[in-house]
Amino acid sequence: MATAAVSMQVRQVGPQAGVIEIKGDVTSACDGVLSAAYDELNSSGAKKILLDFTGLAYMNSGGIGMIVTLLVRANRHRQSLLAFGLTEHYRQIFELTRLDEAISMYDDEAAALAAAGVR
């Protein structure tokens, strides 16, 4: 099994919101790391989960699959996913895969936090 070339830091940004800071490569190998980050926010009661892609180095189709899995889990718990920091290339991929219809995309953290009702 491949080792994940990614790290994910979780931080609470409000009573019901948190950020997953993604640094590195998002591929199918990051399943455990992404799940653990999500579980941490889910257990804290977060209803808004912001995905910080500013540290994203690479994402392939397996990584898109991991984001879809995360979206399914969030939907089950009636949570919203918001994303920020995507490069133009990855924004286009989110649009092509129609992920942008389910995950709100923002240019930066301040805009995503405002949309989430934080700060």
JSON list of C-alpha atoms in Angstrom, two decimals:
[
{"chain": "A", "resi": 1, "resn": "MET", "atom": "CA", "xyz": [0.00, 0.00, 0.00]},
{"chain": "A", "resi": 2, "resn": "ALA", "atom": "CA", "xyz": [1.29, 3.46, -0.94]},
{"chain": "A", "resi": 3, "resn": "THR", "atom": "CA", "xyz": [2.16, 5.95, 1.75]},
{"chain": "A", "resi": 4, "resn": "ALA", "atom": "CA", "xyz": [0.37, 9.28, 1.70]},
{"chain": "A", "resi": 5, "resn": "ALA", "atom": "CA", "xyz": [2.53, 12.20, 0.59]},
{"chain": "A", "resi": 6, "resn": "VAL", "atom": "CA", "xyz": [0.23, 14.61, 2.34]},
{"chain": "A", "resi": 7, "resn": "SER", "atom": "CA", "xyz": [-0.35, 16.13, 5.74]},
{"chain": "A", "resi": 8, "resn": "MET", "atom": "CA", "xyz": [-3.57, 17.55, 7.04]},
{"chain": "A", "resi": 9, "resn": "GLN", "atom": "CA", "xyz": [-3.84, 19.88, 9.98]},
{"chain": "A", "resi": 10, "resn": "VAL", "atom": "CA", "xyz": [-7.20, 20.51, 11.58]},
{"chain": "A", "resi": 11, "resn": "ARG", "atom": "CA", "xyz": [-8.15, 23.71, 13.36]},
{"chain": "A", "resi": 12, "resn": "GLN", "atom": "CA", "xyz": [-11.38, 24.92, 14.85]},
{"chain": "A", "resi": 13, "resn": "VAL", "atom": "CA", "xyz": [-12.37, 28.41, 13.62]},
{"chain": "A", "resi": 14, "resn": "GLY", "atom": "CA", "xyz": [-15.70, 28.77, 15.38]},
{"chain": "A", "resi": 15, "resn": "PRO", "atom": "CA", "xyz": [-18.08, 26.80, 17.54]},
{"chain": "A", "resi": 16, "resn": "GLN", "atom": "CA", "xyz": [-19.42, 24.93, 14.51]},
{"chain": "A", "resi": 17, "resn": "ALA", "atom": "CA", "xyz": [-16.72, 25.40, 11.89]},
{"chain": "A", "resi": 18, "resn": "GLY", "atom": "CA", "xyz": [-13.30, 24.00, 11.22]},
{"chain": "A", "resi": 19, "resn": "VAL", "atom": "CA", "xyz": [-10.56, 23.99, 8.60]},
{"chain": "A", "resi": 20, "resn": "ILE", "atom": "CA", "xyz": [-8.65, 21.05, 7.15]},
{"chain": "A", "resi": 21, "resn": "GLU", "atom": "CA", "xyz": [-5.31, 22.39, 5.88]},
{"chain": "A", "resi": 22, "resn": "ILE", "atom": "CA", "xyz": [-4.15, 20.15, 3.05]},
{"chain": "A", "resi": 23, "resn": "LYS", "atom": "CA", "xyz": [-0.43, 20.11, 2.28]},
{"chain": "A", "resi": 24, "resn": "GLY", "atom": "CA", "xyz": [1.00, 17.82, -0.39]},
{"chain": "A", "resi": 25, "resn": "ASP", "atom": "CA", "xyz": [-0.52, 15.28, -2.77]},
{"chain": "A", "resi": 26, "resn": "VAL", "atom": "CA", "xyz": [-4.17, 14.26, -2.63]},
{"chain": "A", "resi": 27, "resn": "THR", "atom": "CA", "xyz": [-4.41, 10.74, -4.03]},
{"chain": "A", "resi": 28, "resn": "SER", "atom": "CA", "xyz": [-6.17, 7.55, -3.00]},
{"chain": "A", "resi": 29, "resn": "ALA", "atom": "CA", "xyz": [-3.24, 6.97, -0.61]},
{"chain": "A", "resi": 30, "resn": "CYS", "atom": "CA", "xyz": [-4.45, 9.86, 1.58]},
{"chain": "A", "resi": 31, "resn": "ASP", "atom": "CA", "xyz": [-7.69, 8.09, 2.54]},
{"chain": "A", "resi": 32, "resn": "GLY", "atom": "CA", "xyz": [-6.66, 7.45, 6.15]},
{"chain": "A", "resi": 33, "resn": "VAL", "atom": "CA", "xyz": [-5.24, 10.94, 6.68]},
{"chain": "A", "resi": 34, "resn": "LEU", "atom": "CA", "xyz": [-8.31, 12.65, 5.21]},
{"chain": "A", "resi": 35, "resn": "SER", "atom": "CA", "xyz": [-10.67, 10.41, 7.19]},
{"chain": "A", "resi": 36, "resn": "ALA", "atom": "CA", "xyz": [-8.88, 11.16, 10.44]},
{"chain": "A", "resi": 37, "resn": "ALA", "atom": "CA", "xyz": [-9.01, 14.91, 9.78]},
{"chain": "A", "resi": 38, "resn": "TYR", "atom": "CA", "xyz": [-12.72, 14.72, 8.97]},
{"chain": "A", "resi": 39, "resn": "ASP", "atom": "CA", "xyz": [-13.43, 12.56, 12.04]},
{"chain": "A", "resi": 40, "resn": "GLU", "atom": "CA", "xyz": [-11.72, 15.11, 14.26]},
{"chain": "A", "resi": 41, "resn": "LEU", "atom": "CA", "xyz": [-13.93, 17.94, 13.00]},
{"chain": "A", "resi": 42, "resn": "ASN", "atom": "CA", "xyz": [-17.05, 15.80, 12.96]},
{"chain": "A", "resi": 43, "resn": "SER", "atom": "CA", "xyz": [-16.56, 14.83, 16.59]},
{"chain": "A", "resi": 44, "resn": "SER", "atom": "CA", "xyz": [-16.16, 18.50, 17.51]},
{"chain": "A", "resi": 45, "resn": "GLY", "atom": "CA", "xyz": [-19.65, 19.23, 16.17]},
{"chain": "A", "resi": 46, "resn": "ALA", "atom": "CA", "xyz": [-18.54, 21.20, 13.10]},
{"chain": "A", "resi": 47, "resn": "LYS", "atom": "CA", "xyz": [-21.34, 21.94, 10.63]},
{"chain": "A", "resi": 48, "resn": "LYS", "atom": "CA", "xyz": [-19.13, 23.90, 8.22]},
{"chain": "A", "resi": 49, "resn": "ILE", "atom": "CA", "xyz": [-15.94, 22.25, 7.03]},
{"chain": "A", "resi": 50, "resn": "LEU", "atom": "CA", "xyz": [-13.51, 24.39, 5.08]},
{"chain": "A", "resi": 51, "resn": "LEU", "atom": "CA", "xyz": [-10.95, 22.64, 2.90]},
{"chain": "A", "resi": 52, "resn": "ASP", "atom": "CA", "xyz": [-7.76, 24.69, 2.58]},
{"chain": "A", "resi": 53, "resn": "PHE", "atom": "CA", "xyz": [-6.09, 23.78, -0.71]},
{"chain": "A", "resi": 54, "resn": "THR", "atom": "CA", "xyz": [-3.40, 26.48, -0.59]},
{"chain": "A", "resi": 55, "resn": "GLY", "atom": "CA", "xyz": [-0.76, 23.83, 0.17]},
{"chain": "A", "resi": 56, "resn": "LEU", "atom": "CA", "xyz": [-1.98, 21.37, -2.48]},
{"chain": "A", "resi": 57, "resn": "ALA", "atom": "CA", "xyz": [0.87, 20.14, -4.65]},
{"chain": "A", "resi": 58, "resn": "TYR", "atom": "CA", "xyz": [-0.96, 17.55, -6.77]},
{"chain": "A", "resi": 59, "resn": "MET", "atom": "CA", "xyz": [-4.34, 15.83, -7.00]},
{"chain": "A", "resi": 60, "resn": "ASN", "atom": "CA", "xyz": [-5.27, 12.95, -9.29]},
{"chain": "A", "resi": 61, "resn": "SER", "atom": "CA", "xyz": [-8.51, 11.08, -9.97]},
{"chain": "A", "resi": 62, "resn": "GLY", "atom": "CA", "xyz": [-8.02, 9.01, -6.82]},
{"chain": "A", "resi": 63, "resn": "GLY", "atom": "CA", "xyz": [-7.80, 12.26, -4.85]},
{"chain": "A", "resi": 64, "resn": "ILE", "atom": "CA", "xyz": [-10.99, 13.53, -6.46]},
{"chain": "A", "resi": 65, "resn": "GLY", "atom": "CA", "xyz": [-12.56, 10.25, -5.34]},
{"chain": "A", "resi": 66, "resn": "MET", "atom": "CA", "xyz": [-11.40, 10.94, -1.78]},
{"chain": "A", "resi": 67, "resn": "ILE", "atom": "CA", "xyz": [-13.01, 14.41, -1.91]},
{"chain": "A", "resi": 68, "resn": "VAL", "atom": "CA", "xyz": [-16.26, 12.83, -3.18]},
{"chain": "A", "resi": 69, "resn": "THR", "atom": "CA", "xyz": [-16.16, 10.34, -0.31]},
{"chain": "A", "resi": 70, "resn": "LEU", "atom": "CA", "xyz": [-15.66, 13.22, 2.12]},
{"chain": "A", "resi": 71, "resn": "LEU", "atom": "CA", "xyz": [-18.63, 15.01, 0.54]},
{"chain": "A", "resi": 72, "resn": "VAL", "atom": "CA", "xyz": [-20.84, 11.95, 0.99]},
{"chain": "A", "resi": 73, "resn": "ARG", "atom": "CA", "xyz": [-19.85, 11.66, 4.65]},
{"chain": "A", "resi": 74, "resn": "ALA", "atom": "CA", "xyz": [-20.46, 15.38, 5.22]},
{"chain": "A", "resi": 75, "resn": "ASN", "atom": "CA", "xyz": [-23.87, 15.19, 3.54]},
{"chain": "A", "resi": 76, "resn": "ARG", "atom": "CA", "xyz": [-24.86, 12.29, 5.81]},
{"chain": "A", "resi": 77, "resn": "HIS", "atom": "CA", "xyz": [-24.11, 14.50, 8.82]},
{"chain": "A", "resi": 78, "resn": "ARG", "atom": "CA", "xyz": [-25.80, 17.57, 7.28]},
{"chain": "A", "resi": 79, "resn": "GLN", "atom": "CA", "xyz": [-22.52, 19.42, 7.07]},
{"chain": "A", "resi": 80, "resn": "SER", "atom": "CA", "xyz": [-21.43, 21.90, 4.40]},
{"chain": "A", "resi": 81, "resn": "LEU", "atom": "CA", "xyz": [-18.10, 21.71, 2.61]},
{"chain": "A", "resi": 82, "resn": "LEU", "atom": "CA", "xyz": [-16.40, 24.88, 1.44]},
{"chain": "A", "resi": 83, "resn": "ALA", "atom": "CA", "xyz": [-13.09, 25.04, -0.39]},
{"chain": "A", "resi": 84, "resn": "PHE", "atom": "CA", "xyz": [-10.54, 27.77, -0.86]},
{"chain": "A", "resi": 85, "resn": "GLY", "atom": "CA", "xyz": [-7.06, 28.19, -2.26]},
{"chain": "A", "resi": 86, "resn": "LEU", "atom": "CA", "xyz": [-7.56, 26.06, -5.37]},
{"chain": "A", "resi": 87, "resn": "THR", "atom": "CA", "xyz": [-5.39, 27.01, -8.33]},
{"chain": "A", "resi": 88, "resn": "GLU", "atom": "CA", "xyz": [-7.12, 27.77, -11.62]},
{"chain": "A", "resi": 89, "resn": "HIS", "atom": "CA", "xyz": [-6.21, 24.28, -12.85]},
{"chain": "A", "resi": 90, "resn": "TYR", "atom": "CA", "xyz": [-7.92, 22.54, -9.93]},
{"chain": "A", "resi": 91, "resn": "ARG", "atom": "CA", "xyz": [-10.88, 24.95, -10.05]},
{"chain": "A", "resi": 92, "resn": "GLN", "atom": "CA", "xyz": [-11.42, 23.79, -13.63]},
{"chain": "A", "resi": 93, "resn": "ILE", "atom": "CA", "xyz": [-11.27, 20.16, -12.52]},
{"chain": "A", "resi": 94, "resn": "PHE", "atom": "CA", "xyz": [-13.87, 20.86, -9.81]},
{"chain": "A", "resi": 95, "resn": "GLU", "atom": "CA", "xyz": [-16.05, 22.47, -12.48]},
{"chain": "A", "resi": 96, "resn": "LEU", "atom": "CA", "xyz": [-15.57, 19.60, -14.97]},
{"chain": "A", "resi": 97, "resn": "THR", "atom": "CA", "xyz": [-16.44, 17.02, -12.32]},
{"chain": "A", "resi": 98, "resn": "ARG", "atom": "CA", "xyz": [-19.28, 19.25, -11.09]},
{"chain": "A", "resi": 99, "resn": "LEU", "atom": "CA", "xyz": [-17.86, 19.20, -7.56]},
{"chain": "A", "resi": 100, "resn": "ASP", "atom": "CA", "xyz": [-18.25, 22.98, -7.60]},
{"chain": "A", "resi": 101, "resn": "GLU", "atom": "CA", "xyz": [-22.02, 22.42, -7.47]},
{"chain": "A", "resi": 102, "resn": "ALA", "atom": "CA", "xyz": [-21.72, 20.59, -4.15]},
{"chain": "A", "resi": 103, "resn": "ILE", "atom": "CA", "xyz": [-18.68, 22.29, -2.62]},
{"chain": "A", "resi": 104, "resn": "SER", "atom": "CA", "xyz": [-18.70, 26.07, -2.54]},
{"chain": "A", "resi": 105, "resn": "MET", "atom": "CA", "xyz": [-15.41, 27.49, -3.77]},
{"chain": "A", "resi": 106, "resn": "TYR", "atom": "CA", "xyz": [-13.74, 30.70, -2.58]},
{"chain": "A", "resi": 107, "resn": "ASP", "atom": "CA", "xyz": [-10.53, 32.50, -3.45]},
{"chain": "A", "resi": 108, "resn": "ASP", "atom": "CA", "xyz": [-9.20, 32.75, 0.09]},
{"chain": "A", "resi": 109, "resn": "GLU", "atom": "CA", "xyz": [-9.85, 31.83, 3.70]},
{"chain": "A", "resi": 110, "resn": "ALA", "atom": "CA", "xyz": [-11.42, 35.18, 4.59]},
{"chain": "A", "resi": 111, "resn": "ALA", "atom": "CA", "xyz": [-14.09, 34.78, 1.89]},
{"chain": "A", "resi": 112, "resn": "ALA", "atom": "CA", "xyz": [-14.78, 31.17, 2.91]},
{"chain": "A", "resi": 113, "resn": "LEU", "atom": "CA", "xyz": [-15.04, 32.11, 6.59]},
{"chain": "A", "resi": 114, "resn": "ALA", "atom": "CA", "xyz": [-17.46, 34.94, 5.76]},
{"chain": "A", "resi": 115, "resn": "ALA", "atom": "CA", "xyz": [-19.59, 32.53, 3.71]},
{"chain": "A", "resi": 116, "resn": "ALA", "atom": "CA", "xyz": [-19.54, 30.06, 6.60]},
{"chain": "A", "resi": 117, "resn": "GLY", "atom": "CA", "xyz": [-20.73, 32.78, 8.98]},
{"chain": "A", "resi": 118, "resn": "VAL", "atom": "CA", "xyz": [-17.49, 32.85, 10.94]},
{"chain": "A", "resi": 119, "resn": "ARG", "atom": "CA", "xyz": [-15.81, 36.17, 11.89]}
]
